[in-house]
Every structure is written in C-alpha cells, then in structure tokens.
PDB file of C-alpha atoms in Angstrom:
ATOM      1  CA  UNK A   1       0.049  -0.418   0.071  1.00 50.00           C
ATOM      2  CA  UNK A   2       2.030   2.992  -0.815  1.00 62.00           C
ATOM      3  CA  UNK A   3       1.633   6.247   0.686  1.00 74.00           C
ATOM      4  CA  UNK A   4       1.218   9.343  -0.920  1.00 82.00           C
ATOM      5  CA  UNK A   5       3.571  11.993   0.430  1.00 84.00           C
ATOM      6  CA  UNK A   6       1.086  15.775   1.527  1.00 86.00           C
ATOM      7  CA  UNK A   7       4.706  17.889   2.095  1.00 88.00           C
ATOM      8  CA  UNK A   8       7.925  16.990   3.623  1.00 88.00           C
ATOM      9  CA  UNK A   9      11.183  19.228   5.106  1.00 87.00           C
ATOM     10  CA  UNK A  10      14.457  19.237   7.359  1.00 87.00           C
ATOM     11  CA  UNK A  11      14.448  20.129  10.325  1.00 86.00           C
ATOM     12  CA  UNK A  12      17.098  19.718  12.970  1.00 85.00           C
ATOM     13  CA  UNK A  13      19.064  17.172  10.907  1.00 83.00           C
ATOM     14  CA  UNK A  14      16.293  14.929  10.512  1.00 87.00           C
ATOM     15  CA  UNK A  15      13.474  14.500   6.996  1.00 89.00           C
ATOM     16  CA  UNK A  16      10.277  15.218   8.369  1.00 90.00           C
ATOM     17  CA  UNK A  17       7.444  13.919   6.247  1.00 90.00           C
ATOM     18  CA  UNK A  18       3.815  14.555   6.561  1.00 89.00           C
ATOM     19  CA  UNK A  19       1.022  11.976   5.133  1.00 86.00           C
ATOM     20  CA  UNK A  20      -2.751  11.223   4.884  1.00 85.00           C
ATOM     21  CA  UNK A  21      -1.893   8.472   7.782  1.00 86.00           C
ATOM     22  CA  UNK A  22       0.337  11.387   9.840  1.00 88.00           C
ATOM     23  CA  UNK A  23       3.680  12.906  10.409  1.00 91.00           C
ATOM     24  CA  UNK A  24       7.020  10.035   9.960  1.00 90.00           C
ATOM     25  CA  UNK A  25      10.739  11.605  11.079  1.00 91.00           C
ATOM     26  CA  UNK A  26      14.041   9.858   9.375  1.00 92.00           C
ATOM     27  CA  UNK A  27      17.453  10.493  11.432  1.00 90.00           C
ATOM     28  CA  UNK A  28      20.920  10.136   9.146  1.00 87.00           C
ATOM     29  CA  UNK A  29      20.838   5.981  10.930  1.00 92.00           C
ATOM     30  CA  UNK A  30      17.684   6.059   8.201  1.00 92.00           C
ATOM     31  CA  UNK A  31      19.592   7.346   5.482  1.00 90.00           C
ATOM     32  CA  UNK A  32      22.199   5.080   5.761  1.00 92.00           C
ATOM     33  CA  UNK A  33      19.720   2.554   5.797  1.00 94.00           C
ATOM     34  CA  UNK A  34      17.739   3.446   3.179  1.00 92.00           C
ATOM     35  CA  UNK A  35      20.696   4.286   1.078  1.00 91.00           C
ATOM     36  CA  UNK A  36      22.424   0.456   1.723  1.00 93.00           C
ATOM     37  CA  UNK A  37      19.079  -1.639   0.568  1.00 93.00           C
ATOM     38  CA  UNK A  38      18.464   1.045  -2.630  1.00 90.00           C
ATOM     39  CA  UNK A  39      21.873  -0.655  -3.075  1.00 90.00           C
ATOM     40  CA  UNK A  40      21.375  -4.352  -2.187  1.00 89.00           C
ATOM     41  CA  UNK A  41      18.056  -3.775  -4.589  1.00 88.00           C
ATOM     42  CA  UNK A  42      19.368  -3.394  -7.744  1.00 81.00           C
ATOM     43  CA  UNK A  43      18.296  -6.624  -9.191  1.00 68.00           C
ATOM     44  CA  UNK A  44      14.512  -6.597  -7.530  1.00 76.00           C
ATOM     45  CA  UNK A  45      15.886  -8.959  -5.113  1.00 83.00           C
ATOM     46  CA  UNK A  46      17.799  -8.481  -1.683  1.00 89.00           C
ATOM     47  CA  UNK A  47      20.280 -11.140  -1.526  1.00 88.00           C
ATOM     48  CA  UNK A  48      20.009 -13.293   1.350  1.00 91.00           C
ATOM     49  CA  UNK A  49      24.491 -12.232   2.106  1.00 91.00           C
ATOM     50  CA  UNK A  50      23.714  -8.605   1.376  1.00 91.00           C
ATOM     51  CA  UNK A  51      20.206  -8.758   4.246  1.00 93.00           C
ATOM     52  CA  UNK A  52      22.971  -9.941   6.856  1.00 94.00           C
ATOM     53  CA  UNK A  53      25.775  -7.723   5.738  1.00 94.00           C
ATOM     54  CA  UNK A  54      23.603  -5.100   5.665  1.00 95.00           C
ATOM     55  CA  UNK A  55      22.163  -5.339   9.371  1.00 95.00           C
ATOM     56  CA  UNK A  56      25.823  -6.239  10.967  1.00 96.00           C
ATOM     57  CA  UNK A  57      27.258  -3.104   9.086  1.00 96.00           C
ATOM     58  CA  UNK A  58      24.763  -1.241  10.474  1.00 96.00           C
ATOM     59  CA  UNK A  59      25.200  -2.825  13.805  1.00 96.00           C
ATOM     60  CA  UNK A  60      28.596  -1.403  14.000  1.00 95.00           C
ATOM     61  CA  UNK A  61      28.399   1.723  12.385  1.00 94.00           C
ATOM     62  CA  UNK A  62      25.969   3.038  14.822  1.00 95.00           C
ATOM     63  CA  UNK A  63      26.321   0.943  18.109  1.00 95.00           C
ATOM     64  CA  UNK A  64      23.398  -1.166  17.964  1.00 94.00           C
ATOM     65  CA  UNK A  65      21.791  -3.989  19.591  1.00 92.00           C
ATOM     66  CA  UNK A  66      21.047  -6.731  16.193  1.00 87.00           C
ATOM     67  CA  UNK A  67      17.256  -6.228  16.711  1.00 93.00           C
ATOM     68  CA  UNK A  68      17.599  -2.809  16.372  1.00 95.00           C
ATOM     69  CA  UNK A  69      19.860  -2.887  13.662  1.00 95.00           C
ATOM     70  CA  UNK A  70      17.341  -5.613  11.787  1.00 95.00           C
ATOM     71  CA  UNK A  71      14.415  -2.685  12.687  1.00 96.00           C
ATOM     72  CA  UNK A  72      15.867  -0.702  10.675  1.00 95.00           C
ATOM     73  CA  UNK A  73      16.820  -2.173   7.858  1.00 95.00           C
ATOM     74  CA  UNK A  74      13.289  -3.729   7.719  1.00 95.00           C
ATOM     75  CA  UNK A  75      12.000  -0.381   8.134  1.00 94.00           C
ATOM     76  CA  UNK A  76      13.877   1.079   5.459  1.00 93.00           C
ATOM     77  CA  UNK A  77      13.160  -1.732   3.229  1.00 92.00           C
ATOM     78  CA  UNK A  78       9.328  -1.235   3.788  1.00 92.00           C
ATOM     79  CA  UNK A  79       8.949   2.163   3.951  1.00 90.00           C
ATOM     80  CA  UNK A  80      10.801   2.770   0.617  1.00 87.00           C
ATOM     81  CA  UNK A  81       7.845   0.459  -0.699  1.00 87.00           C
ATOM     82  CA  UNK A  82       5.439   2.666   1.196  1.00 86.00           C
ATOM     83  CA  UNK A  83       6.935   6.070   0.142  1.00 85.00           C
ATOM     84  CA  UNK A  84       8.200   5.828  -3.540  1.00 84.00           C
ATOM     85  CA  UNK A  85       9.321   9.255  -3.508  1.00 87.00           C
ATOM     86  CA  UNK A  86      11.042   8.712   0.078  1.00 88.00           C
ATOM     87  CA  UNK A  87      14.035   7.763  -0.846  1.00 84.00           C
ATOM     88  CA  UNK A  88      14.658  11.601  -2.965  1.00 84.00           C
ATOM     89  CA  UNK A  89      13.732  13.028  -0.207  1.00 87.00           C
ATOM     90  CA  UNK A  90      16.036  12.183   1.841  1.00 87.00           C
ATOM     91  CA  UNK A  91      19.383  13.009  -0.102  1.00 85.00           C
ATOM     92  CA  UNK A  92      18.176  16.230   1.329  1.00 84.00           C
ATOM     93  CA  UNK A  93      19.439  14.996   4.870  1.00 85.00           C
ATOM     94  CA  UNK A  94      23.149  14.664   2.877  1.00 83.00           C
ATOM     95  CA  UNK A  95      24.067  17.569   3.595  1.00 82.00           C
ATOM     96  CA  UNK A  96      23.772  17.727   7.363  1.00 83.00           C
ATOM     97  CA  UNK A  97      26.116  14.787   6.865  1.00 86.00           C
ATOM     98  CA  UNK A  98      30.113  15.144   7.504  1.00 89.00           C
ATOM     99  CA  UNK A  99      32.493  14.008   4.869  1.00 92.00           C
ATOM    100  CA  UNK A 100      33.883  11.390   7.683  1.00 94.00           C
ATOM    101  CA  UNK A 101      30.261   9.958   7.415  1.00 92.00           C
ATOM    102  CA  UNK A 102      29.965  10.012   3.845  1.00 93.00           C
ATOM    103  CA  UNK A 103      32.986   8.313   3.854  1.00 96.00           C
ATOM    104  CA  UNK A 104      31.268   5.380   5.778  1.00 95.00           C
ATOM    105  CA  UNK A 105      28.315   5.284   4.964  1.00 94.00           C
ATOM    106  CA  UNK A 106      30.164   5.212   0.933  1.00 95.00           C
ATOM    107  CA  UNK A 107      32.093   2.162   1.922  1.00 96.00           C
ATOM    108  CA  UNK A 108      29.818   0.661   4.003  1.00 95.00           C
ATOM    109  CA  UNK A 109      27.834   0.154   0.520  1.00 94.00           C
ATOM    110  CA  UNK A 110      30.710  -0.983  -0.871  1.00 94.00           C
ATOM    111  CA  UNK A 111      30.594  -4.017   1.327  1.00 94.00           C
ATOM    112  CA  UNK A 112      26.901  -4.272   0.621  1.00 93.00           C
ATOM    113  CA  UNK A 113      27.559  -4.925  -3.393  1.00 90.00           C
ATOM    114  CA  UNK A 114      30.633  -8.022  -2.074  1.00 90.00           C
ATOM    115  CA  UNK A 115      28.212  -9.450   0.243  1.00 89.00           C
ATOM    116  CA  UNK A 116      26.999 -12.083  -2.370  1.00 82.00           C
ATOM    117  CA  UNK A 117      30.274 -12.082  -4.360  1.00 80.00           C
ATOM    118  CA  UNK A 118      29.185 -10.703  -6.896  1.00 75.00           C
ATOM    119  CA  UNK A 119      30.826  -6.933  -8.322  1.00 73.00           C
ATOM    120  CA  UNK A 120      27.545  -6.726 -11.382  1.00 79.00           C
ATOM    121  CA  UNK A 121      28.073  -3.284 -13.203  1.00 86.00           C
ATOM    122  CA  UNK A 122      24.447  -2.562 -12.244  1.00 87.00           C
ATOM    123  CA  UNK A 123      25.381  -2.587  -8.452  1.00 87.00           C
ATOM    124  CA  UNK A 124      28.191  -0.042  -9.523  1.00 90.00           C
ATOM    125  CA  UNK A 125      25.434   1.746 -11.219  1.00 92.00           C
ATOM    126  CA  UNK A 126      23.146   1.586  -8.118  1.00 90.00           C
ATOM    127  CA  UNK A 127      26.468   2.044  -6.023  1.00 92.00           C
ATOM    128  CA  UNK A 128      27.056   5.369  -8.256  1.00 93.00           C
ATOM    129  CA  UNK A 129      23.499   6.655  -8.448  1.00 91.00           C
ATOM    130  CA  UNK A 130      23.004   6.779  -4.743  1.00 90.00           C
ATOM    131  CA  UNK A 131      26.883   8.372  -4.160  1.00 93.00           C
ATOM    132  CA  UNK A 132      25.742  11.601  -6.275  1.00 91.00           C
ATOM    133  CA  UNK A 133      22.046  11.436  -4.559  1.00 87.00           C
ATOM    134  CA  UNK A 134      23.664  11.700  -1.067  1.00 87.00           C
ATOM    135  CA  UNK A 135      26.102  13.667  -2.078  1.00 89.00           C
ATOM    136  CA  UNK A 136      28.774  12.611  -1.277  1.00 93.00           C
ATOM    137  CA  UNK A 137      32.158  13.654  -3.586  1.00 94.00           C
ATOM    138  CA  UNK A 138      34.479  12.115  -5.832  1.00 96.00           C
ATOM    139  CA  UNK A 139      36.775  12.121  -3.857  1.00 97.00           C
ATOM    140  CA  UNK A 140      35.112  11.332  -0.977  1.00 96.00           C
ATOM    141  CA  UNK A 141      34.290   7.919  -3.299  1.00 96.00           C
ATOM    142  CA  UNK A 142      38.125   7.225  -4.186  1.00 97.00           C
ATOM    143  CA  UNK A 143      38.695   7.561  -0.874  1.00 97.00           C
ATOM    144  CA  UNK A 144      36.239   5.191   0.397  1.00 96.00           C
ATOM    145  CA  UNK A 145      37.446   2.373  -2.161  1.00 96.00           C
ATOM    146  CA  UNK A 146      40.728   2.897  -0.661  1.00 95.00           C
ATOM    147  CA  UNK A 147      40.036   1.702   2.666  1.00 95.00           C
ATOM    148  CA  UNK A 148      37.249  -0.970   0.929  1.00 94.00           C
ATOM    149  CA  UNK A 149      40.407  -2.231  -0.816  1.00 92.00           C
ATOM    150  CA  UNK A 150      43.050  -2.139   1.853  1.00 93.00           C
ATOM    151  CA  UNK A 151      40.151  -3.695   4.661  1.00 89.00           C
ATOM    152  CA  UNK A 152      39.471  -6.365   3.139  1.00 84.00           C
ATOM    153  CA  UNK A 153      42.780  -7.184   0.431  1.00 80.00           C
ATOM    154  CA  UNK A 154      43.978 -11.201   1.395  1.00 75.00           C
ATOM    155  CA  UNK A 155      46.646 -10.353   3.524  1.00 66.00           C
ATOM    156  CA  UNK A 156      45.652  -7.341   5.687  1.00 53.00           C
ATOM    157  CA  UNK A 157      44.127  -6.852   9.192  1.00 55.00           C
ATOM    158  CA  UNK A 158      41.189  -6.002   7.889  1.00 50.00           C
ATOM    159  CA  UNK A 159      37.990  -7.628   6.457  1.00 48.00           C
ATOM    160  CA  UNK A 160      37.784 -11.446   5.042  1.00 43.00           C
TER     161      UNK A 160
END
C-alpha cells in the first residue's frame, strides 16, 4: 500500500514527512539504511548475504543491538516501498552529514555490493547514483574505495 507524501521538510537534522496517515521523522540512521537497501535492491531482490551484511554494518556503525539493526533495515525496506518518493527526499539530509560520515557510508555500500560475492555492473551503477544523490564527492568515493580495498584485501588486518 503506497502512501502519498503531502509535505516534507528538513528540521534539526531530520526529515519530517507528512502523509494522510500522519507525520513521520527520519534521521541519519534511516538515511544510511535506506541507501544500503537501495543499492542491495539493484536486481529487484535482496540476497540473504546482502541482508545479513547490511544488518551487521548498521549494527557496528551505529553501535546498535542486532534486533535494532534488523528493525532499522526492515523499516527502510518497507518505508521505501510504501513511499516511493521517500528515497529522493532523504537526500535532503545529506548536507547535514560530515565528509567522514559520507565516506563511512560509501565503504558500507561497497561492502553490501560485494556481500553476495558478485560485483555486477548494475550494482556499481546503483552505487554511483546513490553516492551522487547523497552528495558524496568523487574524492570521498575514491577514499572509500581505498579504505574498502585496504580492509578487504588478503593479508591485511581488515575483513576477509
């Protein structure tokens, strides 16, 4: 069931959205979850490995319990289906994020792209669209790639 957004605004680092059903607030945690979901949904379906990776990344990044991380990802999945225009509106929160936070988001997004063991062209295109929409500069994306590879290459102290 799709909900039409009547009005939206950014206030105190949160996106306030009004629908016929009421008012909802979305913060930076939701923005990150929604971006990861957007990238993972490239082929229409989110692979189990991608879901698990998103939950772990959100849990670690925001210091949440597993259930809270799962709830945030599930909420992002449902809300972006119920309110298709929400994704674009969420990009209005991007200017409130520091460059370091944007870099962290880009690294997390790259880890989601790689979660199922395949790095498909469509996923990278989706990644690029998401980073551009979120106002992540090319320099920040470059740093994110450097970090991703340094953390995931065999023989490094990062992830395997």
